[in-house]
Tab-separated table of C-alpha atoms in Angstrom:
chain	number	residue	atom	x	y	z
A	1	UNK	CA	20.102	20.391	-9.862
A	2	UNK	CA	20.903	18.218	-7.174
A	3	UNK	CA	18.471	15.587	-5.622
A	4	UNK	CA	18.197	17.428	-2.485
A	5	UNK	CA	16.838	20.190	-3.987
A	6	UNK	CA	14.708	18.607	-6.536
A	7	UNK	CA	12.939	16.943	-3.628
A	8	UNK	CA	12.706	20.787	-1.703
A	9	UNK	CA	11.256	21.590	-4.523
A	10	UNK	CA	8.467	19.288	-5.504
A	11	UNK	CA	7.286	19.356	-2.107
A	12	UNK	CA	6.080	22.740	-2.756
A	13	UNK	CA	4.988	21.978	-6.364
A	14	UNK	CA	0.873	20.869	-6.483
A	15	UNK	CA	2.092	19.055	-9.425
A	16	UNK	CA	3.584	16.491	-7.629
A	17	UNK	CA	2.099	13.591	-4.970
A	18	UNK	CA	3.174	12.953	-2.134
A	19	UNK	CA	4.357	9.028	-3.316
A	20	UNK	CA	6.345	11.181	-6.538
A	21	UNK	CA	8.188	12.703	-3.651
A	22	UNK	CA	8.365	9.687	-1.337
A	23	UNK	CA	10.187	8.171	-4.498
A	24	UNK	CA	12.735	10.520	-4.956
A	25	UNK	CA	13.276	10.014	-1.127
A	26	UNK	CA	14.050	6.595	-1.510
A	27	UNK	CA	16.387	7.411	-3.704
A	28	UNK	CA	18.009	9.768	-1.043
A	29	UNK	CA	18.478	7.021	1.542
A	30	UNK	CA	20.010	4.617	-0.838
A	31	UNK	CA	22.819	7.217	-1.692
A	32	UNK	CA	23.037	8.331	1.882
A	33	UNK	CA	22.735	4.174	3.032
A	34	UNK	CA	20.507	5.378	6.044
A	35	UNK	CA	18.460	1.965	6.436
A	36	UNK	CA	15.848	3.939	9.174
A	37	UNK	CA	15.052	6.366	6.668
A	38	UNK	CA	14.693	3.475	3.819
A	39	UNK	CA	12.287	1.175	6.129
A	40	UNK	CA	10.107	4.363	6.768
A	41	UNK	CA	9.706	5.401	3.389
A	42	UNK	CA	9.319	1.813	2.288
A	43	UNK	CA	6.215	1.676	4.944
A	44	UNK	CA	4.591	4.805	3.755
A	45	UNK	CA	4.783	3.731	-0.153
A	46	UNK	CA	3.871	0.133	0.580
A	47	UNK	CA	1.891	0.513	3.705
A	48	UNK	CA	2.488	-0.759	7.075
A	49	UNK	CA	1.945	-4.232	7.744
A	50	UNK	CA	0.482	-4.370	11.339
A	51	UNK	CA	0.103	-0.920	13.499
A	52	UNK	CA	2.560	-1.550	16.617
A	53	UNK	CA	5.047	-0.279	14.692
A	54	UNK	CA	2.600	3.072	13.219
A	55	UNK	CA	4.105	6.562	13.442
A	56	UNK	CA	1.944	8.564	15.757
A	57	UNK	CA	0.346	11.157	12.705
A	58	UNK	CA	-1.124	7.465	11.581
A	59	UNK	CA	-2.971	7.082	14.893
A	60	UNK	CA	-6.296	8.438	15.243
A	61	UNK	CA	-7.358	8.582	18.941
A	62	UNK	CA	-10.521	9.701	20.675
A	63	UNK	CA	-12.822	9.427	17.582
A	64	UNK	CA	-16.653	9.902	17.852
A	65	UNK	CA	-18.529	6.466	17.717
A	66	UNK	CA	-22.292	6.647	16.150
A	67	UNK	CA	-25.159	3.998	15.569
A	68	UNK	CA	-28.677	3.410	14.555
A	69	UNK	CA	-31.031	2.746	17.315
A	70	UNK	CA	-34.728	1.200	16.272
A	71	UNK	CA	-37.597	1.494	18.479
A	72	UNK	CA	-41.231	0.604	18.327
A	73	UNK	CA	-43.459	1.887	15.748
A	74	UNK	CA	-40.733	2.430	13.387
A	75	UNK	CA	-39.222	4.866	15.477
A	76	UNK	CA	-35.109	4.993	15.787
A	77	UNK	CA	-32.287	6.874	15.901
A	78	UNK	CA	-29.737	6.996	12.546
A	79	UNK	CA	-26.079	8.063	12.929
A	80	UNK	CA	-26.740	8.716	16.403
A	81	UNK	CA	-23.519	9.693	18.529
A	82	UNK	CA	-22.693	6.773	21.215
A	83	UNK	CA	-20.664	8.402	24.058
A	84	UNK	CA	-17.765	5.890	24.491
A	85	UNK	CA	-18.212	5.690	28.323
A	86	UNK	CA	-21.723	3.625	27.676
A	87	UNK	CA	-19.647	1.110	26.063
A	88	UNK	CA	-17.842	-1.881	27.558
A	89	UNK	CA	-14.475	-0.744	28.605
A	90	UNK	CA	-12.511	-3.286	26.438
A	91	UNK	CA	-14.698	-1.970	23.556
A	92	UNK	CA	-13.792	1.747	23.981
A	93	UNK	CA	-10.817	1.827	21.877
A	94	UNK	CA	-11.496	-0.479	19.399
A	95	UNK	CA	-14.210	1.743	18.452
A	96	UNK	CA	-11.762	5.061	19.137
A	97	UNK	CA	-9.323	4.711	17.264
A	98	UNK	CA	-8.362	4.358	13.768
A	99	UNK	CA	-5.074	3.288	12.312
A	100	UNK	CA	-4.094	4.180	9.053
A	101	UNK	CA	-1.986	1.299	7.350
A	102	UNK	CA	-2.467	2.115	3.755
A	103	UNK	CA	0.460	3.448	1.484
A	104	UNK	CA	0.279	7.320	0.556
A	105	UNK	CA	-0.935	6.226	-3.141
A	106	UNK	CA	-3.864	4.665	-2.032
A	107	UNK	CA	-4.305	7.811	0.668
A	108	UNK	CA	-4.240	9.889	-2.145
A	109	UNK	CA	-6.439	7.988	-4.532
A	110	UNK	CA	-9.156	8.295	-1.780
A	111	UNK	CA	-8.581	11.825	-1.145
A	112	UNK	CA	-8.664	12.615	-4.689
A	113	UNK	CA	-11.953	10.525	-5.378
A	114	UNK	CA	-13.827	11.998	-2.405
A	115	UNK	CA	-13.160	15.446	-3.946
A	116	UNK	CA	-14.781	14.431	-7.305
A	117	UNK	CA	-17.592	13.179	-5.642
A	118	UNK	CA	-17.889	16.325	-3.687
A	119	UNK	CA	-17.540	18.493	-7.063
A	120	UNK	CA	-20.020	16.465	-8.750
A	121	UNK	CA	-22.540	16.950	-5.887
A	122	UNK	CA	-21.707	20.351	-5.831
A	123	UNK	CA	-22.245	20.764	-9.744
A	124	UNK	CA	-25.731	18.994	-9.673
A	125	UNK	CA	-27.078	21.623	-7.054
């Protein structure tokens, strides 16, 4: 079977991760010698370094910004949405926007850990 289609292939199979198949990738470009393809898969198994250079699906723009507020008496406000145009303007997308630099592994490490917290909630109701 040739690499090509190995790769087809285990992008369909749940078995595999995503970094299993970034791997076999790598191997791809180094048999092709296509050095774009190489520094982009290199990124997404390493992580990027700084996010000027971020593919656009690792941009998160226009995210909701919350806060607690406290008041007298003990009264306040917990995870309270803030809408962006109350804050200063050179605040706004600081607080707006997320950039992912981690490497797929560690992507899919979270991922996988937030679903076993979610089954073990789900198993103690």
């Amino acid at each position: 079977m040739s690499l090509l289609r190995r790769i087809q292939d285990a992008t369909v199979d749940p078995r595999f991760q995503s970094a299993d198949i970034l791997r076999m990738c790598k191997i791809l470009a180094a048999r092709l010698d296509h050095s774009a393809f190489k520094e982009w898969i290199n990124q997404e198994l390493n992580g990027y370094l700084e996010h000027g250079n971020l593919p656009d699906y690792r941009i998160f723009n226009d995210l909701g910004c919350r806060g607690d507020f406290f008041g007298p008496f003990g009264s306040g406000l917990k995870n309270a949405p803030i809408p962006p145009i109350s804050l200063p303007e050179e605040l706004r997308k600081a607080v707006s926007t997320k950039y992912v630099l981690q490497s797929v592994s560690s992507l899919e490490n979270t991922v996988s850990q937030a679903n076993q917290n979610n089954t073990s909630i789900l198993r103690a109701m």
